[in-house]
PDB file of C-alpha atoms in Angstrom:
ATOM      1  CA  MET D 234     -48.885  -2.842  32.897  1.00  0.00           C
ATOM      2  CA  THR D 235     -46.674   0.184  32.393  1.00  0.00           C
ATOM      3  CA  SER D 236     -45.831   1.964  35.640  1.00  0.00           C
ATOM      4  CA  ALA D 237     -46.350   5.662  36.173  1.00  0.00           C
ATOM      5  CA  ALA D 238     -42.585   6.191  36.475  1.00  0.00           C
ATOM      6  CA  ALA D 239     -41.993   4.516  33.117  1.00  0.00           C
ATOM      7  CA  ILE D 240     -44.619   6.738  31.498  1.00  0.00           C
ATOM      8  CA  VAL D 241     -42.961   9.833  32.965  1.00  0.00           C
ATOM      9  CA  ARG D 242     -39.536   8.707  31.695  1.00  0.00           C
ATOM     10  CA  ALA D 243     -40.951   8.014  28.239  1.00  0.00           C
ATOM     11  CA  ARG D 244     -42.527  11.470  28.118  1.00  0.00           C
ATOM     12  CA  ARG D 245     -39.278  13.099  29.184  1.00  0.00           C
ATOM     13  CA  ARG D 246     -37.334  11.224  26.502  1.00  0.00           C
ATOM     14  CA  ALA D 247     -39.879  12.262  23.886  1.00  0.00           C
ATOM     15  CA  THR D 248     -39.681  15.877  25.052  1.00  0.00           C
ATOM     16  CA  LEU D 249     -35.871  15.895  24.920  1.00  0.00           C
ATOM     17  CA  THR D 250     -35.902  14.275  21.480  1.00  0.00           C
ATOM     18  CA  ARG D 251     -38.361  16.864  20.186  1.00  0.00           C
ATOM     19  CA  PHE D 252     -36.333  19.653  21.769  1.00  0.00           C
ATOM     20  CA  TRP D 253     -33.081  18.480  20.151  1.00  0.00           C
ATOM     21  CA  HIS D 254     -34.809  18.095  16.790  1.00  0.00           C
ATOM     22  CA  ASP D 255     -36.006  21.705  16.971  1.00  0.00           C
ATOM     23  CA  TYR D 256     -32.678  22.984  18.316  1.00  0.00           C
ATOM     24  CA  ARG D 257     -30.471  21.426  15.640  1.00  0.00           C
ATOM     25  CA  GLY D 258     -32.593  23.116  13.010  1.00  0.00           C
ATOM     26  CA  HIS D 259     -30.958  26.409  14.038  1.00  0.00           C
ATOM     27  CA  LYS D 260     -27.463  26.665  12.558  1.00  0.00           C
ATOM     28  CA  THR D 261     -26.561  29.545  14.849  1.00  0.00           C
ATOM     29  CA  GLY D 262     -27.389  27.433  17.895  1.00  0.00           C
ATOM     30  CA  ILE D 263     -25.185  24.584  16.662  1.00  0.00           C
ATOM     31  CA  ALA D 264     -22.364  27.056  16.016  1.00  0.00           C
ATOM     32  CA  GLY D 265     -22.728  28.379  19.562  1.00  0.00           C
ATOM     33  CA  LEU D 266     -22.570  24.847  20.975  1.00  0.00           C
ATOM     34  CA  ALA D 267     -19.444  24.093  18.934  1.00  0.00           C
ATOM     35  CA  ILE D 268     -17.641  27.234  20.149  1.00  0.00           C
ATOM     36  CA  LEU D 269     -18.683  26.660  23.754  1.00  0.00           C
ATOM     37  CA  GLY D 270     -17.749  22.974  23.555  1.00  0.00           C
ATOM     38  CA  PHE D 271     -14.246  23.900  22.432  1.00  0.00           C
ATOM     39  CA  PHE D 272     -13.693  26.220  25.396  1.00  0.00           C
ATOM     40  CA  VAL D 273     -15.196  23.706  27.827  1.00  0.00           C
ATOM     41  CA  LEU D 274     -12.755  21.052  26.604  1.00  0.00           C
ATOM     42  CA  VAL D 275      -9.877  23.513  26.980  1.00  0.00           C
ATOM     43  CA  ALA D 276     -10.985  24.248  30.554  1.00  0.00           C
ATOM     44  CA  ILE D 277     -11.331  20.564  31.442  1.00  0.00           C
ATOM     45  CA  PHE D 278      -7.992  19.518  29.977  1.00  0.00           C
ATOM     46  CA  ALA D 279      -6.092  22.694  30.891  1.00  0.00           C
ATOM     47  CA  PRO D 280      -3.486  20.872  33.062  1.00  0.00           C
ATOM     48  CA  LEU D 281      -2.733  18.546  30.130  1.00  0.00           C
ATOM     49  CA  LEU D 282      -2.581  21.293  27.516  1.00  0.00           C
ATOM     50  CA  ALA D 283      -0.312  23.573  29.542  1.00  0.00           C
ATOM     51  CA  ASP D 284       1.893  22.735  32.520  1.00  0.00           C
ATOM     52  CA  PRO D 285       0.469  24.509  35.629  1.00  0.00           C
ATOM     53  CA  THR D 286       4.014  25.255  36.813  1.00  0.00           C
ATOM     54  CA  GLY D 287       4.169  27.785  33.989  1.00  0.00           C
ATOM     55  CA  LEU D 288       1.886  30.008  36.082  1.00  0.00           C
ATOM     56  CA  ASP D 289       4.536  30.336  38.804  1.00  0.00           C
ATOM     57  CA  ILE D 290       6.466  33.589  38.434  1.00  0.00           C
ATOM     58  CA  THR D 291       9.509  32.145  40.222  1.00  0.00           C
ATOM     59  CA  LYS D 292       9.849  29.387  37.623  1.00  0.00           C
ATOM     60  CA  ALA D 293       9.586  31.604  34.539  1.00  0.00           C
ATOM     61  CA  THR D 294      12.801  31.512  32.490  1.00  0.00           C
ATOM     62  CA  ALA D 295      11.809  33.249  29.252  1.00  0.00           C
ATOM     63  CA  PRO D 296      12.514  36.958  28.668  1.00  0.00           C
ATOM     64  CA  ALA D 297       9.767  39.402  29.611  1.00  0.00           C
ATOM     65  CA  HIS D 298       7.535  40.882  26.889  1.00  0.00           C
ATOM     66  CA  MET D 299       8.965  38.475  24.315  1.00  0.00           C
ATOM     67  CA  ALA D 300       7.232  38.383  20.932  1.00  0.00           C
ATOM     68  CA  PRO D 301       5.637  35.146  19.702  1.00  0.00           C
ATOM     69  CA  SER D 302       8.157  32.426  18.886  1.00  0.00           C
ATOM     70  CA  ALA D 303       8.319  28.671  18.402  1.00  0.00           C
ATOM     71  CA  GLY D 304       8.684  28.073  22.136  1.00  0.00           C
ATOM     72  CA  ASN D 305       6.024  30.616  23.096  1.00  0.00           C
ATOM     73  CA  PRO D 306       3.419  30.901  20.311  1.00  0.00           C
ATOM     74  CA  LEU D 307       1.693  33.865  21.985  1.00  0.00           C
ATOM     75  CA  GLY D 308       4.762  35.482  23.524  1.00  0.00           C
ATOM     76  CA  THR D 309       5.354  36.171  27.223  1.00  0.00           C
ATOM     77  CA  ASP D 310       4.093  38.591  29.857  1.00  0.00           C
ATOM     78  CA  GLU D 311       6.013  41.035  32.034  1.00  0.00           C
ATOM     79  CA  ASN D 312       7.264  38.153  34.201  1.00  0.00           C
ATOM     80  CA  GLY D 313       8.369  35.883  31.367  1.00  0.00           C
ATOM     81  CA  ARG D 314       5.369  33.556  31.623  1.00  0.00           C
ATOM     82  CA  SER D 315       3.803  32.124  28.478  1.00  0.00           C
ATOM     83  CA  ILE D 316       0.655  33.998  27.444  1.00  0.00           C
ATOM     84  CA  LEU D 317      -0.696  30.758  25.980  1.00  0.00           C
ATOM     85  CA  THR D 318      -0.376  29.029  29.360  1.00  0.00           C
ATOM     86  CA  LEU D 319      -2.135  31.919  31.092  1.00  0.00           C
ATOM     87  CA  LEU D 320      -4.834  31.908  28.421  1.00  0.00           C
ATOM     88  CA  ILE D 321      -5.525  28.167  28.727  1.00  0.00           C
ATOM     89  CA  HIS D 322      -5.749  28.198  32.518  1.00  0.00           C
ATOM     90  CA  GLY D 323      -7.659  31.482  32.422  1.00  0.00           C
ATOM     91  CA  THR D 324     -10.380  29.696  30.443  1.00  0.00           C
ATOM     92  CA  ARG D 325     -11.151  27.553  33.474  1.00  0.00           C
ATOM     93  CA  MET D 326     -11.426  30.533  35.824  1.00  0.00           C
ATOM     94  CA  SER D 327     -13.526  32.679  33.480  1.00  0.00           C
ATOM     95  CA  LEU D 328     -16.021  29.895  32.766  1.00  0.00           C
ATOM     96  CA  LEU D 329     -16.165  28.901  36.439  1.00  0.00           C
ATOM     97  CA  VAL D 330     -16.948  32.436  37.567  1.00  0.00           C
ATOM     98  CA  GLY D 331     -19.512  32.929  34.796  1.00  0.00           C
ATOM     99  CA  LEU D 332     -21.380  29.687  35.478  1.00  0.00           C
ATOM    100  CA  ALA D 333     -21.234  29.855  39.288  1.00  0.00           C
ATOM    101  CA  ALA D 334     -22.373  33.485  39.393  1.00  0.00           C
ATOM    102  CA  THR D 335     -25.198  32.681  36.990  1.00  0.00           C
ATOM    103  CA  VAL D 336     -26.404  29.828  39.213  1.00  0.00           C
ATOM    104  CA  ILE D 337     -26.574  32.245  42.170  1.00  0.00           C
ATOM    105  CA  ALA D 338     -28.431  34.824  40.070  1.00  0.00           C
ATOM    106  CA  MET D 339     -30.828  32.159  38.756  1.00  0.00           C
ATOM    107  CA  VAL D 340     -31.677  30.834  42.230  1.00  0.00           C
ATOM    108  CA  ILE D 341     -32.219  34.293  43.739  1.00  0.00           C
ATOM    109  CA  GLY D 342     -34.074  35.686  40.726  1.00  0.00           C
ATOM    110  CA  THR D 343     -36.331  32.645  40.309  1.00  0.00           C
ATOM    111  CA  ALA D 344     -37.221  32.471  44.002  1.00  0.00           C
ATOM    112  CA  ILE D 345     -38.034  36.179  44.266  1.00  0.00           C
ATOM    113  CA  GLY D 346     -39.829  36.221  40.897  1.00  0.00           C
ATOM    114  CA  VAL D 347     -42.060  33.254  41.739  1.00  0.00           C
ATOM    115  CA  MET D 348     -42.985  34.657  45.156  1.00  0.00           C
ATOM    116  CA  ALA D 349     -43.598  38.151  43.765  1.00  0.00           C
ATOM    117  CA  GLY D 350     -45.889  36.758  41.078  1.00  0.00           C
ATOM    118  CA  PHE D 351     -47.662  34.216  43.289  1.00  0.00           C
ATOM    119  CA  TYR D 352     -48.393  36.419  46.294  1.00  0.00           C
ATOM    120  CA  SER D 353     -50.119  39.785  46.242  1.00  0.00           C
ATOM    121  CA  GLY D 354     -50.388  42.780  48.531  1.00  0.00           C
ATOM    122  CA  ARG D 355     -47.495  43.783  50.766  1.00  0.00           C
ATOM    123  CA  THR D 356     -45.325  40.758  49.905  1.00  0.00           C
ATOM    124  CA  ARG D 357     -45.375  41.565  46.204  1.00  0.00           C
ATOM    125  CA  SER D 358     -44.781  45.264  46.862  1.00  0.00           C
ATOM    126  CA  ILE D 359     -41.708  44.584  49.030  1.00  0.00           C
ATOM    127  CA  LEU D 360     -40.185  42.074  46.594  1.00  0.00           C
ATOM    128  CA  ASN D 361     -40.798  44.360  43.625  1.00  0.00           C
ATOM    129  CA  ALA D 362     -39.286  47.284  45.533  1.00  0.00           C
ATOM    130  CA  VAL D 363     -36.120  45.267  46.199  1.00  0.00           C
ATOM    131  CA  SER D 364     -35.920  44.298  42.519  1.00  0.00           C
ATOM    132  CA  ASP D 365     -36.461  47.910  41.459  1.00  0.00           C
ATOM    133  CA  TRP D 366     -33.665  49.071  43.764  1.00  0.00           C
ATOM    134  CA  PHE D 367     -31.176  46.676  42.191  1.00  0.00           C
ATOM    135  CA  LEU D 368     -32.382  47.636  38.710  1.00  0.00           C
ATOM    136  CA  VAL D 369     -32.069  51.374  39.354  1.00  0.00           C
ATOM    137  CA  ILE D 370     -28.573  51.222  40.859  1.00  0.00           C
ATOM    138  CA  PRO D 371     -25.971  51.017  38.030  1.00  0.00           C
ATOM    139  CA  PHE D 372     -24.431  47.547  37.978  1.00  0.00           C
ATOM    140  CA  LEU D 373     -20.762  48.444  37.633  1.00  0.00           C
ATOM    141  CA  PRO D 374     -20.493  50.944  40.547  1.00  0.00           C
ATOM    142  CA  LEU D 375     -22.439  48.579  42.807  1.00  0.00           C
ATOM    143  CA  ALA D 376     -20.231  45.630  41.828  1.00  0.00           C
ATOM    144  CA  ILE D 377     -17.050  47.669  42.330  1.00  0.00           C
ATOM    145  CA  VAL D 378     -18.157  48.774  45.803  1.00  0.00           C
ATOM    146  CA  MET D 379     -19.088  45.239  46.834  1.00  0.00           C
ATOM    147  CA  ALA D 380     -15.874  43.758  45.429  1.00  0.00           C
ATOM    148  CA  THR D 381     -13.818  46.407  47.226  1.00  0.00           C
ATOM    149  CA  VAL D 382     -15.559  45.777  50.542  1.00  0.00           C
ATOM    150  CA  LEU D 383     -15.393  41.964  50.324  1.00  0.00           C
ATOM    151  CA  GLY D 384     -11.839  41.867  48.986  1.00  0.00           C
ATOM    152  CA  PRO D 385     -10.231  40.362  45.874  1.00  0.00           C
ATOM    153  CA  SER D 386     -10.891  36.606  45.798  1.00  0.00           C
ATOM    154  CA  LEU D 387     -12.537  34.123  43.463  1.00  0.00           C
ATOM    155  CA  LEU D 388     -15.447  33.404  45.805  1.00  0.00           C
ATOM    156  CA  ASN D 389     -16.114  37.092  46.421  1.00  0.00           C
ATOM    157  CA  ILE D 390     -16.164  37.855  42.700  1.00  0.00           C
ATOM    158  CA  ILE D 391     -18.688  35.041  42.159  1.00  0.00           C
ATOM    159  CA  ILE D 392     -20.869  36.358  44.997  1.00  0.00           C
ATOM    160  CA  VAL D 393     -20.674  39.965  43.776  1.00  0.00           C
ATOM    161  CA  ILE D 394     -21.672  39.100  40.204  1.00  0.00           C
ATOM    162  CA  GLY D 395     -24.384  36.674  41.307  1.00  0.00           C
ATOM    163  CA  VAL D 396     -25.958  39.043  43.827  1.00  0.00           C
ATOM    164  CA  THR D 397     -26.051  41.943  41.353  1.00  0.00           C
ATOM    165  CA  SER D 398     -27.303  39.993  38.298  1.00  0.00           C
ATOM    166  CA  TRP D 399     -30.625  38.525  39.453  1.00  0.00           C
ATOM    167  CA  PRO D 400     -33.182  41.395  39.002  1.00  0.00           C
ATOM    168  CA  GLY D 401     -33.707  40.749  35.285  1.00  0.00           C
ATOM    169  CA  THR D 402     -34.487  37.089  35.941  1.00  0.00           C
ATOM    170  CA  ALA D 403     -36.826  38.027  38.794  1.00  0.00           C
ATOM    171  CA  ARG D 404     -38.819  40.430  36.607  1.00  0.00           C
ATOM    172  CA  LEU D 405     -39.143  37.852  33.827  1.00  0.00           C
ATOM    173  CA  VAL D 406     -40.212  35.077  36.205  1.00  0.00           C
ATOM    174  CA  CYS D 407     -42.665  37.353  37.996  1.00  0.00           C
ATOM    175  CA  ALA D 408     -44.445  38.234  34.753  1.00  0.00           C
ATOM    176  CA  GLN D 409     -44.655  34.579  33.745  1.00  0.00           C
ATOM    177  CA  THR D 410     -45.870  33.556  37.211  1.00  0.00           C
ATOM    178  CA  LEU D 411     -48.708  36.078  37.042  1.00  0.00           C
ATOM    179  CA  SER D 412     -49.844  34.370  33.837  1.00  0.00           C
ATOM    180  CA  VAL D 413     -49.542  30.837  35.234  1.00  0.00           C
ATOM    181  CA  ARG D 414     -51.345  31.820  38.449  1.00  0.00           C
ATOM    182  CA  GLU D 415     -54.569  32.516  36.531  1.00  0.00           C
ATOM    183  CA  ARG D 416     -54.732  29.167  34.743  1.00  0.00           C
ATOM    184  CA  PRO D 417     -57.549  26.726  35.570  1.00  0.00           C
ATOM    185  CA  TYR D 418     -55.368  23.963  37.004  1.00  0.00           C
ATOM    186  CA  MET D 419     -54.054  26.409  39.617  1.00  0.00           C
ATOM    187  CA  GLU D 420     -57.638  27.032  40.731  1.00  0.00           C
ATOM    188  CA  ARG D 421     -58.243  23.284  40.932  1.00  0.00           C
ATOM    189  CA  ALA D 422     -55.062  22.739  42.975  1.00  0.00           C
ATOM    190  CA  LYS D 423     -56.090  25.479  45.392  1.00  0.00           C
ATOM    191  CA  ALA D 424     -59.622  24.047  45.678  1.00  0.00           C
ATOM    192  CA  LEU D 425     -58.191  20.624  46.500  1.00  0.00           C
ATOM    193  CA  GLY D 426     -56.259  22.120  49.405  1.00  0.00           C
ATOM    194  CA  ALA D 427     -52.772  22.310  47.917  1.00  0.00           C
ATOM    195  CA  SER D 428     -50.405  24.474  49.961  1.00  0.00           C
ATOM    196  CA  ASP D 429     -48.695  27.550  48.549  1.00  0.00           C
ATOM    197  CA  TRP D 430     -45.373  25.687  48.515  1.00  0.00           C
ATOM    198  CA  HIS D 431     -46.928  22.788  46.571  1.00  0.00           C
ATOM    199  CA  GLN D 432     -48.484  25.145  44.024  1.00  0.00           C
ATOM    200  CA  MET D 433     -45.261  27.095  43.506  1.00  0.00           C
ATOM    201  CA  THR D 434     -42.943  24.067  43.242  1.00  0.00           C
ATOM    202  CA  ARG D 435     -45.229  21.634  41.402  1.00  0.00           C
ATOM    203  CA  HIS D 436     -47.216  23.920  39.112  1.00  0.00           C
ATOM    204  CA  VAL D 437     -45.602  27.355  38.779  1.00  0.00           C
ATOM    205  CA  LEU D 438     -41.908  26.449  38.738  1.00  0.00           C
ATOM    206  CA  PRO D 439     -42.085  23.771  35.980  1.00  0.00           C
ATOM    207  CA  ASN D 440     -43.948  26.227  33.758  1.00  0.00           C
ATOM    208  CA  VAL D 441     -41.466  29.075  34.189  1.00  0.00           C
ATOM    209  CA  MET D 442     -38.249  27.000  34.063  1.00  0.00           C
ATOM    210  CA  PRO D 443     -37.975  26.829  30.228  1.00  0.00           C
ATOM    211  CA  LEU D 444     -38.119  30.625  30.084  1.00  0.00           C
ATOM    212  CA  VAL D 445     -35.645  30.866  32.966  1.00  0.00           C
ATOM    213  CA  MET D 446     -33.154  28.554  31.265  1.00  0.00           C
ATOM    214  CA  ALA D 447     -33.261  30.546  28.028  1.00  0.00           C
ATOM    215  CA  HIS D 448     -32.675  33.771  29.955  1.00  0.00           C
ATOM    216  CA  VAL D 449     -29.987  32.269  32.189  1.00  0.00           C
ATOM    217  CA  VAL D 450     -27.852  31.218  29.236  1.00  0.00           C
ATOM    218  CA  LEU D 451     -27.777  34.853  28.160  1.00  0.00           C
ATOM    219  CA  THR D 452     -26.908  35.851  31.735  1.00  0.00           C
ATOM    220  CA  VAL D 453     -23.764  33.689  31.640  1.00  0.00           C
ATOM    221  CA  SER D 454     -22.262  35.905  28.956  1.00  0.00           C
ATOM    222  CA  ILE D 455     -23.018  38.989  31.064  1.00  0.00           C
ATOM    223  CA  ALA D 456     -21.375  37.336  34.087  1.00  0.00           C
ATOM    224  CA  ILE D 457     -18.234  36.527  32.089  1.00  0.00           C
ATOM    225  CA  LEU D 458     -18.037  40.107  30.851  1.00  0.00           C
ATOM    226  CA  SER D 459     -18.535  41.334  34.426  1.00  0.00           C
ATOM    227  CA  GLU D 460     -15.713  39.106  35.690  1.00  0.00           C
ATOM    228  CA  THR D 461     -13.462  40.371  32.911  1.00  0.00           C
ATOM    229  CA  THR D 462     -14.333  43.977  33.799  1.00  0.00           C
ATOM    230  CA  LEU D 463     -13.733  43.544  37.531  1.00  0.00           C
ATOM    231  CA  SER D 464     -10.462  41.678  36.945  1.00  0.00           C
ATOM    232  CA  PHE D 465      -9.353  44.366  34.493  1.00  0.00           C
ATOM    233  CA  LEU D 466      -9.981  46.937  37.225  1.00  0.00           C
ATOM    234  CA  GLY D 467      -7.740  44.952  39.580  1.00  0.00           C
ATOM    235  CA  LEU D 468     -10.599  43.569  41.714  1.00  0.00           C
ATOM    236  CA  GLY D 469     -10.157  39.932  40.696  1.00  0.00           C
ATOM    237  CA  ASP D 470      -8.253  37.153  42.443  1.00  0.00           C
ATOM    238  CA  PRO D 471      -4.522  37.872  41.863  1.00  0.00           C
ATOM    239  CA  THR D 472      -3.614  34.226  42.509  1.00  0.00           C
ATOM    240  CA  ARG D 473      -5.908  32.765  39.813  1.00  0.00           C
ATOM    241  CA  PRO D 474      -5.345  33.979  36.244  1.00  0.00           C
ATOM    242  CA  SER D 475      -8.386  34.724  34.130  1.00  0.00           C
ATOM    243  CA  TRP D 476      -8.848  36.523  30.828  1.00  0.00           C
ATOM    244  CA  GLY D 477      -9.598  39.749  32.678  1.00  0.00           C
ATOM    245  CA  TYR D 478      -6.471  39.199  34.788  1.00  0.00           C
ATOM    246  CA  ILE D 479      -4.359  38.971  31.603  1.00  0.00           C
ATOM    247  CA  LEU D 480      -5.911  42.158  30.191  1.00  0.00           C
ATOM    248  CA  ASP D 481      -5.323  43.963  33.484  1.00  0.00           C
ATOM    249  CA  HIS D 482      -1.633  43.044  33.443  1.00  0.00           C
ATOM    250  CA  ALA D 483      -1.369  44.006  29.773  1.00  0.00           C
ATOM    251  CA  PHE D 484      -2.768  47.452  30.556  1.00  0.00           C
ATOM    252  CA  SER D 485      -0.719  48.002  33.724  1.00  0.00           C
ATOM    253  CA  THR D 486       2.574  47.048  32.026  1.00  0.00           C
ATOM    254  CA  GLY D 487       2.038  49.228  28.967  1.00  0.00           C
ATOM    255  CA  ALA D 488       1.487  46.418  26.491  1.00  0.00           C
ATOM    256  CA  MET D 489      -1.286  48.355  24.757  1.00  0.00           C
ATOM    257  CA  THR D 490       0.918  51.362  24.096  1.00  0.00           C
ATOM    258  CA  ASN D 491       3.937  49.235  23.086  1.00  0.00           C
ATOM    259  CA  ASN D 492       2.025  47.421  20.325  1.00  0.00           C
ATOM    260  CA  GLU D 493       2.328  44.068  22.111  1.00  0.00           C
ATOM    261  CA  TRP D 494      -0.742  42.646  20.419  1.00  0.00           C
ATOM    262  CA  TRP D 495      -0.002  39.108  21.645  1.00  0.00           C
ATOM    263  CA  PHE D 496      -0.665  40.295  25.193  1.00  0.00           C
ATOM    264  CA  VAL D 497      -3.989  41.985  24.419  1.00  0.00           C
ATOM    265  CA  MET D 498      -5.739  40.336  21.473  1.00  0.00           C
ATOM    266  CA  PRO D 499      -5.856  36.624  22.523  1.00  0.00           C
ATOM    267  CA  PRO D 500      -7.758  37.138  25.805  1.00  0.00           C
ATOM    268  CA  GLY D 501      -9.990  39.748  24.171  1.00  0.00           C
ATOM    269  CA  ILE D 502     -10.852  37.375  21.316  1.00  0.00           C
ATOM    270  CA  CYS D 503     -11.585  34.571  23.796  1.00  0.00           C
ATOM    271  CA  VAL D 504     -13.999  36.789  25.727  1.00  0.00           C
ATOM    272  CA  VAL D 505     -15.779  37.796  22.520  1.00  0.00           C
ATOM    273  CA  LEU D 506     -16.076  34.187  21.306  1.00  0.00           C
ATOM    274  CA  VAL D 507     -17.462  32.829  24.585  1.00  0.00           C
ATOM    275  CA  VAL D 508     -19.952  35.687  24.905  1.00  0.00           C
ATOM    276  CA  LEU D 509     -20.976  35.097  21.281  1.00  0.00           C
ATOM    277  CA  ALA D 510     -21.410  31.357  21.943  1.00  0.00           C
ATOM    278  CA  PHE D 511     -23.697  31.874  24.939  1.00  0.00           C
ATOM    279  CA  THR D 512     -25.645  34.549  23.076  1.00  0.00           C
ATOM    280  CA  LEU D 513     -26.245  32.250  20.102  1.00  0.00           C
ATOM    281  CA  ILE D 514     -27.294  29.385  22.387  1.00  0.00           C
ATOM    282  CA  GLY D 515     -29.577  31.652  24.417  1.00  0.00           C
ATOM    283  CA  ARG D 516     -31.289  33.084  21.352  1.00  0.00           C
ATOM    284  CA  THR D 517     -31.802  29.599  19.958  1.00  0.00           C
ATOM    285  CA  LEU D 518     -33.225  28.298  23.231  1.00  0.00           C
ATOM    286  CA  GLU D 519     -35.595  31.245  23.301  1.00  0.00           C
ATOM    287  CA  ALA D 520     -36.726  30.500  19.758  1.00  0.00           C
ATOM    288  CA  VAL D 521     -37.202  26.796  20.497  1.00  0.00           C
ATOM    289  CA  LEU D 522     -38.945  27.156  23.855  1.00  0.00           C
ATOM    290  CA  ASN D 523     -41.147  30.118  22.928  1.00  0.00           C
ATOM    291  CA  PRO D 524     -44.057  28.893  20.746  1.00  0.00           C
ATOM    292  CA  ARG D 525     -44.660  32.417  19.401  1.00  0.00           C
ATOM    293  CA  LEU D 526     -41.153  32.601  17.938  1.00  0.00           C
ATOM    294  CA  LYS D 527     -41.360  29.211  16.217  1.00  0.00           C
ATOM    295  CA  GLU D 528     -43.750  30.650  13.664  1.00  0.00           C
ATOM    296  CA  THR D 529     -41.259  33.369  12.660  1.00  0.00           C
ATOM    297  CA  ARG D 530     -38.314  31.073  11.805  1.00  0.00           C
TER     298      ARG D 530
END
């Protein structure tokens, strides 16, 4: 006889197969995966693609602000370091900050959204009031204040972006939880004596996770843009180069006014491509996971 675990595994494989079949039918989603896959490979193999010693200012031997050449395809910065080396290693930092901050935002937003939708009365009012406060306060000033107070470091930037990016997820999850809460199987679980924790983790959470994942992928692009903005404003980690770090140095050294395009365009193009990749993937996930959108393909 087939065990219950084997049946569950078979259902999961069938679900993943069906999901991939629907996903690959969207050319934009495949394009987003290809772009993102390229940058992920660059981040993983960054030490092999560019020697990390090239990040050390004391070991830079090339002239400062040098135009692209055979030895330095993207020129050099104000310290004589290769822009290409900074760009490759900056890929790792930008993706790390974007993904880590998104995980924090997803955990906080999902937890608050599920509780706000599941409970009623004072609990829901307090949680919604907290979400409203974060939604009303403009993101950039709040992030700048928090980054200034905590100090410029990689961990602090991740915390700042994560803590200020969860309200949208919470609102989305709360609305979906209110719908799930009224379904018949929730009434049966409650009648059988299931605890609130059991209902939220076993019934509500699995039903809202597909929507959360589609929204979270879009949040990653916002987190990467936020990291670029904060680093450009000089609030990033000065010891770890990122794309925003490169743009900040380009601005502070006058590269934009001196027509040093090799200092400005490469990191800007990388930011645009990664944000585009996550946006394409997020839109495709939304179309695949939302039954209402499947009919409009």
